[in-house]
CSV table of N, CA and C in Angstrom, one decimal:
chain,number,residue,atom,x,y,z
A,1,UNK,N,-10.5,-12.6,13.5
A,1,UNK,CA,-11.0,-11.8,12.2
A,1,UNK,C,-9.8,-11.1,12.2
A,2,UNK,N,-9.6,-11.0,10.8
A,2,UNK,CA,-8.5,-10.2,10.3
A,2,UNK,C,-8.9,-8.7,10.1
A,3,UNK,N,-8.0,-7.9,10.6
A,3,UNK,CA,-8.3,-6.4,10.3
A,3,UNK,C,-7.1,-5.9,9.7
A,4,UNK,N,-7.2,-4.6,8.9
A,4,UNK,CA,-6.2,-4.0,8.3
A,4,UNK,C,-6.4,-2.7,8.5
A,5,UNK,N,-5.4,-2.1,9.0
A,5,UNK,CA,-5.4,-0.6,9.3
A,5,UNK,C,-4.4,0.3,8.6
A,6,UNK,N,-4.8,1.1,7.7
A,6,UNK,CA,-3.8,1.7,7.1
A,6,UNK,C,-3.9,3.3,7.4
A,7,UNK,N,-2.5,3.8,7.5
A,7,UNK,CA,-2.1,5.1,7.8
A,7,UNK,C,-1.2,5.7,7.2
A,8,UNK,N,-1.0,6.9,7.6
A,8,UNK,CA,0.3,7.7,7.0
A,8,UNK,C,-0.1,8.7,5.8
A,9,UNK,N,-1.4,8.5,5.4
A,9,UNK,CA,-1.7,9.5,4.1
A,9,UNK,C,-1.7,11.1,4.7
A,10,UNK,N,-2.1,12.0,3.6
A,10,UNK,CA,-2.0,13.2,3.9
A,10,UNK,C,-2.3,14.1,2.6
A,11,UNK,N,-2.0,15.4,3.0
A,11,UNK,CA,-1.8,16.3,1.6
A,11,UNK,C,-0.3,16.9,1.8
A,12,UNK,N,0.2,16.5,0.4
A,12,UNK,CA,1.5,16.8,0.3
A,12,UNK,C,1.7,17.6,-1.2
A,13,UNK,N,2.9,18.3,-1.1
A,13,UNK,CA,3.0,19.0,-2.6
A,13,UNK,C,3.7,18.0,-3.6
A,14,UNK,N,3.5,18.3,-4.9
A,14,UNK,CA,4.3,17.7,-6.0
A,14,UNK,C,5.8,17.3,-5.6
A,15,UNK,N,6.2,16.3,-5.7
A,15,UNK,CA,7.7,16.2,-5.0
A,15,UNK,C,8.0,15.7,-3.9
A,16,UNK,N,6.8,15.8,-2.9
A,16,UNK,CA,7.0,15.3,-1.6
A,16,UNK,C,7.0,14.0,-1.5
A,17,UNK,N,7.3,13.5,-0.1
A,17,UNK,CA,7.1,12.2,0.2
A,17,UNK,C,6.1,11.7,1.6
A,18,UNK,N,5.8,10.4,1.3
A,18,UNK,CA,5.0,9.8,2.4
A,18,UNK,C,5.2,8.6,2.7
A,19,UNK,N,4.9,8.2,3.9
A,19,UNK,CA,5.3,6.9,4.1
A,19,UNK,C,4.0,6.2,4.7
A,20,UNK,N,3.5,5.2,4.2
A,20,UNK,CA,2.2,4.4,4.6
A,20,UNK,C,2.5,3.5,5.4
A,21,UNK,N,1.5,2.9,6.2
A,21,UNK,CA,1.8,1.9,7.0
A,21,UNK,C,0.8,1.0,7.2
A,22,UNK,N,0.7,-0.5,7.1
A,22,UNK,CA,-0.3,-1.1,7.3
A,22,UNK,C,-0.1,-2.1,8.2
A,23,UNK,N,-1.3,-2.3,9.5
A,23,UNK,CA,-0.7,-3.0,10.4
A,23,UNK,C,-2.1,-3.7,10.3
A,24,UNK,N,-1.5,-5.0,10.5
A,24,UNK,CA,-2.5,-6.4,10.3
A,24,UNK,C,-2.6,-7.0,11.5
A,25,UNK,N,-4.0,-7.4,12.1
A,25,UNK,CA,-4.3,-8.1,13.0
A,25,UNK,C,-5.2,-9.5,13.0
A,26,UNK,N,-4.9,-10.2,13.6
A,26,UNK,CA,-5.6,-11.6,13.2
A,26,UNK,C,-5.3,-12.7,12.2
A,27,UNK,N,-4.2,-12.2,11.9
A,27,UNK,CA,-3.4,-13.2,10.7
A,27,UNK,C,-1.7,-12.7,11.0
A,28,UNK,N,-1.0,-13.9,10.9
A,28,UNK,CA,0.5,-13.5,10.9
A,28,UNK,C,0.7,-13.5,9.4
A,29,UNK,N,1.5,-12.1,8.8
A,29,UNK,CA,1.6,-11.8,7.7
A,29,UNK,C,2.8,-12.6,7.0
A,30,UNK,N,3.4,-13.2,7.7
A,30,UNK,CA,4.9,-13.7,7.5
A,30,UNK,C,4.9,-14.7,6.3
A,31,UNK,N,3.6,-15.5,6.1
A,31,UNK,CA,3.8,-16.3,5.2
A,31,UNK,C,2.7,-16.1,4.0
A,32,UNK,N,2.5,-14.6,4.0
A,32,UNK,CA,1.6,-14.3,2.9
A,32,UNK,C,2.3,-13.2,2.0
A,33,UNK,N,1.9,-13.4,0.8
A,33,UNK,CA,2.4,-12.3,-0.2
A,33,UNK,C,1.2,-11.2,0.0
A,34,UNK,N,1.8,-9.7,0.1
A,34,UNK,CA,0.8,-8.8,0.5
A,34,UNK,C,1.1,-7.7,-0.7
A,35,UNK,N,0.2,-6.7,-0.7
A,35,UNK,CA,0.0,-5.8,-1.6
A,35,UNK,C,-0.8,-4.2,-1.2
A,36,UNK,N,-0.4,-3.5,-2.0
A,36,UNK,CA,-0.9,-2.3,-1.9
A,36,UNK,C,-1.8,-2.0,-3.0
A,37,UNK,N,-3.0,-1.3,-2.9
A,37,UNK,CA,-4.2,-0.8,-4.0
A,37,UNK,C,-4.3,0.6,-3.6
A,38,UNK,N,-4.8,1.2,-4.8
A,38,UNK,CA,-5.0,2.4,-4.6
A,38,UNK,C,-6.1,2.5,-5.6
A,39,UNK,N,-7.2,3.8,-5.1
A,39,UNK,CA,-8.3,4.0,-6.0
A,39,UNK,C,-8.3,5.5,-6.0
A,40,UNK,N,-8.1,6.0,-7.5
A,40,UNK,CA,-8.2,7.4,-7.7
A,40,UNK,C,-9.8,8.0,-7.7
A,41,UNK,N,-9.9,9.0,-7.6
A,41,UNK,CA,-11.2,9.4,-7.7
A,41,UNK,C,-11.9,9.2,-8.7
A,42,UNK,N,-12.9,8.7,-9.0
A,42,UNK,CA,-13.9,8.2,-10.2
A,42,UNK,C,-13.1,7.1,-10.8
A,43,UNK,N,-12.3,6.2,-10.1
A,43,UNK,CA,-11.5,5.0,-10.6
A,43,UNK,C,-11.8,3.7,-9.9
A,44,UNK,N,-11.5,2.9,-10.6
A,44,UNK,CA,-11.4,1.4,-9.5
A,44,UNK,C,-10.1,1.3,-8.8
A,45,UNK,N,-10.3,0.5,-7.8
A,45,UNK,CA,-9.1,0.0,-7.0
A,45,UNK,C,-8.2,-0.9,-7.9
A,46,UNK,N,-6.9,-0.4,-7.6
A,46,UNK,CA,-6.2,-1.4,-8.6
A,46,UNK,C,-4.8,-1.6,-7.6
A,47,UNK,N,-4.3,-2.9,-8.1
A,47,UNK,CA,-3.4,-3.7,-7.2
A,47,UNK,C,-2.1,-2.8,-8.0
A,48,UNK,N,-1.0,-2.2,-7.4
A,48,UNK,CA,0.3,-1.4,-7.8
A,48,UNK,C,1.3,-1.7,-7.3
A,49,UNK,N,1.5,-2.4,-6.1
A,49,UNK,CA,2.5,-2.7,-5.5
A,49,UNK,C,2.4,-4.0,-4.7
A,50,UNK,N,3.4,-5.0,-4.8
A,50,UNK,CA,3.3,-6.0,-4.1
A,50,UNK,C,4.9,-6.4,-3.5
A,51,UNK,N,4.8,-7.4,-2.5
A,51,UNK,CA,6.0,-8.0,-1.9
A,51,UNK,C,5.6,-9.4,-1.4
A,52,UNK,N,6.3,-10.1,-1.9
A,52,UNK,CA,6.5,-11.7,-1.6
A,52,UNK,C,6.9,-12.1,-0.2
A,53,UNK,N,6.8,-13.2,0.0
A,53,UNK,CA,7.2,-13.6,1.3
A,53,UNK,C,8.7,-13.4,1.6
A,54,UNK,N,9.4,-13.5,0.2
A,54,UNK,CA,10.8,-13.5,0.4
A,54,UNK,C,11.2,-11.9,0.7
A,55,UNK,N,10.6,-11.2,0.3
A,55,UNK,CA,10.7,-9.7,0.5
A,55,UNK,C,11.1,-9.0,-0.9
A,56,UNK,N,10.8,-9.7,-2.1
A,56,UNK,CA,10.8,-9.3,-3.4
A,56,UNK,C,9.8,-8.3,-3.9
A,57,UNK,N,10.1,-7.1,-4.1
A,57,UNK,CA,9.0,-6.4,-4.5
A,57,UNK,C,8.9,-6.5,-5.9
A,58,UNK,N,7.1,-5.8,-6.5
A,58,UNK,CA,7.0,-5.7,-7.8
A,58,UNK,C,6.2,-4.3,-8.0
A,59,UNK,N,6.8,-3.8,-8.9
A,59,UNK,CA,6.0,-2.3,-9.4
A,59,UNK,C,5.8,-2.4,-10.6
A,60,UNK,N,4.8,-1.5,-10.6
A,60,UNK,CA,4.4,-1.2,-12.4
A,60,UNK,C,5.5,0.3,-12.6
A,61,UNK,N,5.5,0.5,-13.9
A,61,UNK,CA,6.6,1.4,-14.2
A,61,UNK,C,6.1,2.9,-14.0
A,62,UNK,N,4.7,2.9,-13.5
A,62,UNK,CA,4.2,4.1,-13.1
A,62,UNK,C,4.9,4.8,-11.6
A,63,UNK,N,5.3,4.0,-11.0
A,63,UNK,CA,5.7,4.0,-9.7
A,63,UNK,C,7.3,3.6,-9.3
A,64,UNK,N,7.7,2.8,-10.3
A,64,UNK,CA,8.9,2.2,-10.4
A,64,UNK,C,10.0,3.2,-10.0
A,65,UNK,N,11.0,3.3,-8.7
A,65,UNK,CA,11.9,4.1,-8.7
A,65,UNK,C,11.6,5.2,-7.9
A,66,UNK,N,10.1,5.5,-7.4
A,66,UNK,CA,9.7,6.5,-6.5
A,66,UNK,C,9.2,5.9,-5.3
A,67,UNK,N,8.7,4.6,-5.5
A,67,UNK,CA,7.8,3.9,-4.3
A,67,UNK,C,8.9,2.9,-3.9
A,68,UNK,N,8.9,2.6,-2.5
A,68,UNK,CA,9.4,1.4,-2.1
A,68,UNK,C,8.5,0.6,-1.0
A,69,UNK,N,8.5,-0.5,-1.3
A,69,UNK,CA,7.4,-1.4,-0.6
A,69,UNK,C,8.2,-2.4,0.3
A,70,UNK,N,7.8,-2.6,1.8
A,70,UNK,CA,8.6,-3.3,2.5
A,70,UNK,C,7.8,-3.7,3.5
A,71,UNK,N,8.1,-4.6,4.4
A,71,UNK,CA,7.6,-5.5,5.4
A,71,UNK,C,8.2,-5.7,6.6
A,72,UNK,N,7.5,-5.5,7.6
A,72,UNK,CA,8.5,-6.2,9.1
A,72,UNK,C,7.4,-7.3,9.9
A,73,UNK,N,7.8,-8.5,9.5
A,73,UNK,CA,6.8,-9.6,9.9
A,73,UNK,C,6.8,-9.5,11.5
A,74,UNK,N,7.8,-9.1,12.4
A,74,UNK,CA,7.9,-9.0,13.6
A,74,UNK,C,7.1,-8.0,14.3
A,75,UNK,N,6.2,-7.0,13.5
A,75,UNK,CA,5.6,-5.9,13.7
A,75,UNK,C,4.1,-6.4,13.1
A,76,UNK,N,4.2,-7.5,12.1
A,76,UNK,CA,2.9,-7.5,11.6
A,76,UNK,C,2.5,-6.5,10.6
A,77,UNK,N,3.7,-5.8,10.1
A,77,UNK,CA,3.1,-4.3,9.4
A,77,UNK,C,3.8,-4.6,8.3
A,78,UNK,N,3.2,-3.9,7.1
A,78,UNK,CA,3.8,-3.7,5.5
A,78,UNK,C,3.9,-1.9,5.7
A,79,UNK,N,4.7,-1.6,4.8
A,79,UNK,CA,5.0,-0.3,4.4
A,79,UNK,C,5.1,0.2,3.1
A,80,UNK,N,4.8,1.4,2.9
A,80,UNK,CA,4.8,1.7,1.6
A,80,UNK,C,5.6,3.4,1.5
A,81,UNK,N,6.9,3.4,1.1
A,81,UNK,CA,7.7,4.7,1.0
A,81,UNK,C,7.3,5.4,-0.3
A,82,UNK,N,6.9,6.3,-0.3
A,82,UNK,CA,6.6,7.3,-1.5
A,82,UNK,C,7.2,8.4,-1.4
A,83,UNK,N,7.9,8.4,-2.9
A,83,UNK,CA,8.7,9.7,-3.0
A,83,UNK,C,8.3,10.3,-4.2
A,84,UNK,N,8.8,11.6,-4.2
A,84,UNK,CA,8.6,12.3,-5.7
A,84,UNK,C,7.2,12.3,-5.9
A,85,UNK,N,6.2,12.3,-5.0
A,85,UNK,CA,4.9,12.3,-5.5
A,85,UNK,C,4.4,13.1,-6.4
A,86,UNK,N,3.6,12.7,-7.5
A,86,UNK,CA,2.9,13.3,-8.5
A,86,UNK,C,1.4,13.4,-8.1
A,87,UNK,N,0.7,14.2,-9.0
A,87,UNK,CA,-0.6,14.5,-8.7
A,87,UNK,C,-1.4,13.4,-9.2
A,88,UNK,N,-0.9,12.4,-10.1
A,88,UNK,CA,-1.9,11.4,-10.2
A,88,UNK,C,-1.6,10.3,-9.5
A,89,UNK,N,-1.0,10.5,-8.3
A,89,UNK,CA,-0.8,9.7,-7.2
A,89,UNK,C,-2.0,9.8,-6.2
A,90,UNK,N,-2.5,10.7,-6.3
A,90,UNK,CA,-3.5,11.0,-5.4
A,90,UNK,C,-4.8,10.2,-5.7
A,91,UNK,N,-5.0,9.5,-4.5
A,91,UNK,CA,-6.0,8.1,-4.5
A,91,UNK,C,-6.3,7.7,-2.9
A,92,UNK,N,-7.2,7.1,-2.5
A,92,UNK,CA,-7.2,6.2,-1.3
A,92,UNK,C,-6.5,5.0,-1.6
A,93,UNK,N,-5.5,4.8,-0.5
A,93,UNK,CA,-4.5,3.5,-0.5
A,93,UNK,C,-5.0,2.8,0.5
A,94,UNK,N,-5.1,1.3,0.1
A,94,UNK,CA,-5.4,0.3,0.9
A,94,UNK,C,-4.3,-0.8,0.7
A,95,UNK,N,-4.2,-1.6,1.9
A,95,UNK,CA,-3.4,-2.9,1.8
A,95,UNK,C,-4.3,-4.0,2.1
A,96,UNK,N,-3.7,-5.1,1.6
A,96,UNK,CA,-4.3,-6.5,1.6
A,96,UNK,C,-3.6,-7.6,1.4
A,97,UNK,N,-4.2,-8.8,1.5
A,97,UNK,CA,-3.4,-9.8,0.9
A,97,UNK,C,-3.4,-10.2,-0.3
A,98,UNK,N,-2.1,-10.5,-1.2
A,98,UNK,CA,-2.2,-10.1,-2.8
A,98,UNK,C,-3.1,-11.4,-3.3
A,99,UNK,N,-3.2,-12.3,-2.9
A,99,UNK,CA,-3.9,-13.3,-3.7
A,99,UNK,C,-5.5,-13.7,-3.3
A,100,UNK,N,-5.6,-13.7,-1.8
A,100,UNK,CA,-7.3,-13.6,-1.3
A,100,UNK,C,-7.2,-12.7,-0.5
A,101,UNK,N,-8.2,-11.6,-0.8
A,101,UNK,CA,-8.4,-10.4,0.0
A,101,UNK,C,-9.2,-10.8,1.2
A,102,UNK,N,-8.8,-10.2,2.4
A,102,UNK,CA,-9.7,-10.2,3.2
A,102,UNK,C,-10.4,-9.0,3.4
A,103,UNK,N,-11.7,-8.7,4.2
A,103,UNK,CA,-12.1,-7.5,4.4
A,103,UNK,C,-11.4,-6.3,4.3
A,104,UNK,N,-11.7,-5.3,3.5
A,104,UNK,CA,-11.0,-4.1,3.4
A,104,UNK,C,-10.9,-3.3,4.4
A,105,UNK,N,-9.8,-2.5,4.8
A,105,UNK,CA,-9.7,-1.5,5.6
A,105,UNK,C,-10.3,-0.2,5.2
A,106,UNK,N,-10.3,1.0,5.9
A,106,UNK,CA,-10.9,2.1,5.4
A,106,UNK,C,-10.1,2.8,4.7
A,107,UNK,N,-8.8,2.5,4.3
A,107,UNK,CA,-7.8,3.0,3.5
A,107,UNK,C,-7.2,4.3,4.2
A,108,UNK,N,-6.4,4.8,3.5
A,108,UNK,CA,-5.7,6.3,3.8
A,108,UNK,C,-5.7,7.0,2.4
A,109,UNK,N,-6.1,8.3,2.7
A,109,UNK,CA,-6.2,9.3,1.7
A,109,UNK,C,-4.8,9.9,1.4
A,110,UNK,N,-4.3,10.0,0.1
A,110,UNK,CA,-3.3,10.6,-0.2
A,110,UNK,C,-3.5,11.6,-1.3
A,111,UNK,N,-3.2,12.9,-0.9
A,111,UNK,CA,-3.6,14.0,-2.1
A,111,UNK,C,-2.4,14.8,-2.3
A,112,UNK,N,-2.1,14.8,-3.6
A,112,UNK,CA,-0.8,15.5,-4.1
A,112,UNK,C,-1.2,16.9,-4.7
A,113,UNK,N,-1.1,18.0,-4.1
A,113,UNK,CA,-1.6,19.1,-4.6
A,113,UNK,C,-0.6,20.3,-4.1
A,114,UNK,N,-0.6,21.4,-5.3
A,114,UNK,CA,0.6,22.5,-5.0
A,114,UNK,C,-0.2,23.0,-3.7
C-alpha cells in the first residue's frame, strides 16, 4: 500500500521560508514524475509544482523564483523549499504522483501571516 506523508509546514511571517518533505512508502518514486498540490481555504486542490524523473522542475509564475522542488530517490522523498512566502501561499500542501494519484496523505498546513 502506497503511503504519502507530508511534513514541514507551520506558521511563518511574510517573507519567511519553509521546507516541506514528502516521504513515500510502498512504491519506489525513482521512475515516477511527482508533484506538489495545495488547497487554499475555500478553494480546490491544485497542482502547482512538478518534478520529472530527470529532476526537471516545473512551476507556475506565481511561485517561480521562490519555490524549489527537488527529490532524493535514495530516500524516496520529495522536497519543496519555499522562500519569500506570501499570504496567498497559505494552504494545505499535499504531494502525490503527478500522472495517476494514489490515496492522498493528510497534507501539511502552511500559514503565512504577520
